[in-house]
């Protein structure tokens, strides 16, 4: 049984075969360096973000499944609004818990990873190195078996068919959406 499997049931074979998405690209040290050298400054002098409603940090009502955080992009601030809010959560969890466990991992539009021009600073796989996972139905279902992090969705950032399938999967499984 893998460490990412739900204790009472093993994921279906297709999900098990896809669990490589948990760690293929995500680089905590890259994200920490980005936060230390760029994002904290942007947040302090430009965005001045505040976390509202995260004290105490939401707890899972089913420990075997991640929480789903749903957010909206803030007008013309895309993609910086998502980057800044998640980096703020990153710092908050490290400061209050000393761990990144339960940090929301975002599902992002696959087109953001498809070309280098869609990556900030033209860094190849920028989004995935920061923890994003391509927003596909299979990846969503796979992330529902991930024990180490929660999930962040930006519903208006996906095509309608992806929104419907992700929403219906969440509702049919009685999963909480924060």
Coordinates of C-alpha atoms in Angstrom, one line a residue:
X1 CA 0.0 0.0 0.0
X2 CA 1.5 3.3 -1.0
X3 CA 1.8 6.2 1.4
X4 CA -0.6 8.2 -0.6
X5 CA -3.3 5.6 -0.6
X6 CA -6.4 6.1 1.4
X7 CA -6.2 3.8 4.5
X8 CA -9.5 2.0 4.0
X9 CA -9.4 1.5 0.2
X10 CA -6.8 1.3 -2.5
X11 CA -7.2 3.6 -5.4
X12 CA -8.3 2.1 -8.8
X13 CA -5.3 1.0 -11.0
X14 CA -5.7 4.0 -13.3
X15 CA -5.3 6.3 -10.3
X16 CA -2.4 4.4 -8.9
X17 CA -0.6 4.6 -12.3
X18 CA -1.1 8.4 -12.2
X19 CA 0.1 9.0 -8.7
X20 CA 3.5 10.1 -10.1
X21 CA 1.9 13.6 -10.4
X22 CA 2.3 14.1 -6.7
X23 CA 6.1 14.5 -7.0
X24 CA 7.2 14.6 -10.7
X25 CA 7.7 18.3 -10.8
X26 CA 6.9 19.9 -7.5
X27 CA 10.1 21.4 -5.9
X28 CA 9.7 22.8 -2.5
X29 CA 13.2 24.4 -2.5
X30 CA 12.4 26.1 -5.8
X31 CA 9.1 27.5 -4.4
X32 CA 10.8 28.6 -1.2
X33 CA 13.6 30.4 -3.1
X34 CA 11.0 32.1 -5.3
X35 CA 9.0 33.2 -2.2
X36 CA 12.1 34.5 -0.4
X37 CA 13.6 36.4 -3.3
X38 CA 10.6 37.6 -5.3
X39 CA 7.1 36.9 -4.0
X40 CA 7.5 38.4 -0.5
X41 CA 8.7 41.7 -2.0
X42 CA 5.8 41.7 -4.5
X43 CA 3.3 41.0 -1.8
X44 CA 4.7 43.6 0.6
X45 CA 5.0 46.5 -1.9
X46 CA 2.3 45.8 -4.5
X47 CA -0.4 43.3 -3.4
X48 CA -0.4 43.7 0.4
X49 CA -2.4 40.5 0.8
X50 CA -4.2 39.4 3.9
X51 CA -5.4 35.9 4.8
X52 CA -9.0 36.1 6.0
X53 CA -10.8 33.1 7.5
X54 CA -7.7 30.9 7.9
X55 CA -7.4 31.1 11.7
X56 CA -7.7 28.4 12.7
X57 CA -6.6 26.7 9.5
X58 CA -9.5 24.6 8.2
X59 CA -9.3 20.9 9.2
X60 CA -10.3 17.9 7.1
X61 CA -13.6 16.4 8.2
X62 CA -12.4 13.2 6.5
X63 CA -8.7 12.7 7.2
X64 CA -8.4 10.3 4.2
X65 CA -9.4 13.1 1.7
X66 CA -8.0 16.6 1.0
X67 CA -10.0 19.7 1.5
X68 CA -10.9 21.5 -1.7
X69 CA -10.3 25.3 -1.6
X70 CA -12.2 27.2 -4.4
X71 CA -11.0 30.6 -5.3
X72 CA -11.5 33.2 -8.0
X73 CA -9.0 35.3 -9.9
X74 CA -8.9 39.0 -9.1
X75 CA -9.6 40.7 -12.4
X76 CA -6.4 41.6 -14.3
X77 CA -4.1 40.3 -11.6
X78 CA -4.0 36.8 -13.1
X79 CA -1.8 34.9 -12.5
X80 CA -0.2 36.9 -9.7
X81 CA -3.2 36.8 -7.5
X82 CA -3.0 33.0 -7.3
X83 CA 0.7 33.0 -6.9
X84 CA 0.7 35.6 -4.1
X85 CA -2.2 34.0 -2.2
X86 CA -0.6 30.5 -2.2
X87 CA 2.8 31.9 -1.3
X88 CA 1.1 33.7 1.6
X89 CA -0.5 30.4 2.7
X90 CA 2.9 28.8 2.3
X91 CA 4.4 31.3 4.8
X92 CA 1.4 31.0 7.1
X93 CA 1.6 27.2 7.4
X94 CA 5.4 27.3 8.0
X95 CA 5.0 29.9 10.6
X96 CA 2.0 28.4 12.5
X97 CA 2.6 24.7 12.0
X98 CA 6.2 24.4 11.0
X99 CA 5.2 22.2 8.0
X100 CA 3.7 22.5 4.6
X101 CA 1.3 19.6 5.2
X102 CA -2.2 20.6 4.1
X103 CA -0.9 23.4 1.8
X104 CA -3.4 23.6 -1.1
X105 CA -1.9 22.3 -4.4
X106 CA -3.6 24.1 -7.3
X107 CA -5.1 22.5 -10.3
X108 CA -4.1 24.8 -13.3
X109 CA -5.2 24.9 -16.9
X110 CA -3.0 22.5 -18.9
X111 CA -2.4 25.3 -21.4
X112 CA -0.3 27.1 -18.8
X113 CA 2.2 24.2 -18.9
X114 CA 1.9 23.6 -22.6
X115 CA 4.2 26.3 -23.7
X116 CA 7.2 28.1 -22.2
X117 CA 5.7 31.5 -23.0
X118 CA 2.9 30.9 -20.5
X119 CA 5.4 30.3 -17.7
X120 CA 6.5 33.4 -15.6
X121 CA 10.1 34.4 -16.3
X122 CA 10.0 31.8 -19.1
X123 CA 11.0 29.1 -16.6
X124 CA 10.2 25.7 -18.0
X125 CA 7.5 23.9 -15.9
X126 CA 7.3 26.9 -13.6
X127 CA 3.7 26.1 -12.5
X128 CA 4.4 22.5 -11.9
X129 CA 7.7 23.2 -10.0
X130 CA 5.5 25.4 -7.7
X131 CA 3.1 22.6 -7.0
X132 CA 0.5 23.0 -9.7
X133 CA -1.1 19.9 -11.3
X134 CA -2.7 20.1 -14.8
X135 CA -6.5 20.3 -14.4
X136 CA -7.8 17.1 -15.9
X137 CA -10.4 14.8 -14.5
X138 CA -7.9 12.0 -14.0
X139 CA -5.5 14.4 -12.1
X140 CA -8.4 15.7 -10.0
X141 CA -9.4 12.2 -9.0
X142 CA -5.8 11.2 -8.4
X143 CA -5.3 14.2 -6.1
X144 CA -8.3 13.1 -4.1
X145 CA -6.1 10.2 -2.8
X146 CA -3.2 12.5 -1.8
X147 CA -2.6 12.7 1.9
X148 CA 0.0 15.4 2.2
X149 CA -1.7 18.4 0.7
X150 CA -5.1 19.9 0.1
X151 CA -6.4 21.0 -3.3
X152 CA -7.0 24.5 -4.7
X153 CA -9.4 25.1 -7.7
X154 CA -10.0 28.2 -9.8
X155 CA -13.2 27.1 -11.4
X156 CA -13.6 29.9 -13.9
X157 CA -10.1 29.1 -15.1
X158 CA -11.2 25.7 -16.6
X159 CA -13.4 24.9 -19.6
X160 CA -17.0 24.3 -18.7
X161 CA -16.7 20.6 -19.2
X162 CA -13.8 20.3 -16.8
X163 CA -15.8 22.5 -14.3
X164 CA -18.8 20.3 -14.5
X165 CA -16.9 17.1 -14.1
X166 CA -14.8 18.3 -11.2
X167 CA -17.9 19.8 -9.5
X168 CA -19.9 16.6 -10.0
X169 CA -17.1 14.4 -8.8
X170 CA -16.8 16.5 -5.7
X171 CA -20.6 16.4 -5.0
X172 CA -21.0 12.7 -5.8
X173 CA -18.3 11.9 -3.3
X174 CA -19.6 14.3 -0.7
X175 CA -16.3 16.1 -0.5
X176 CA -16.0 19.4 1.3
X177 CA -15.3 22.5 -0.7
X178 CA -13.8 25.4 1.3

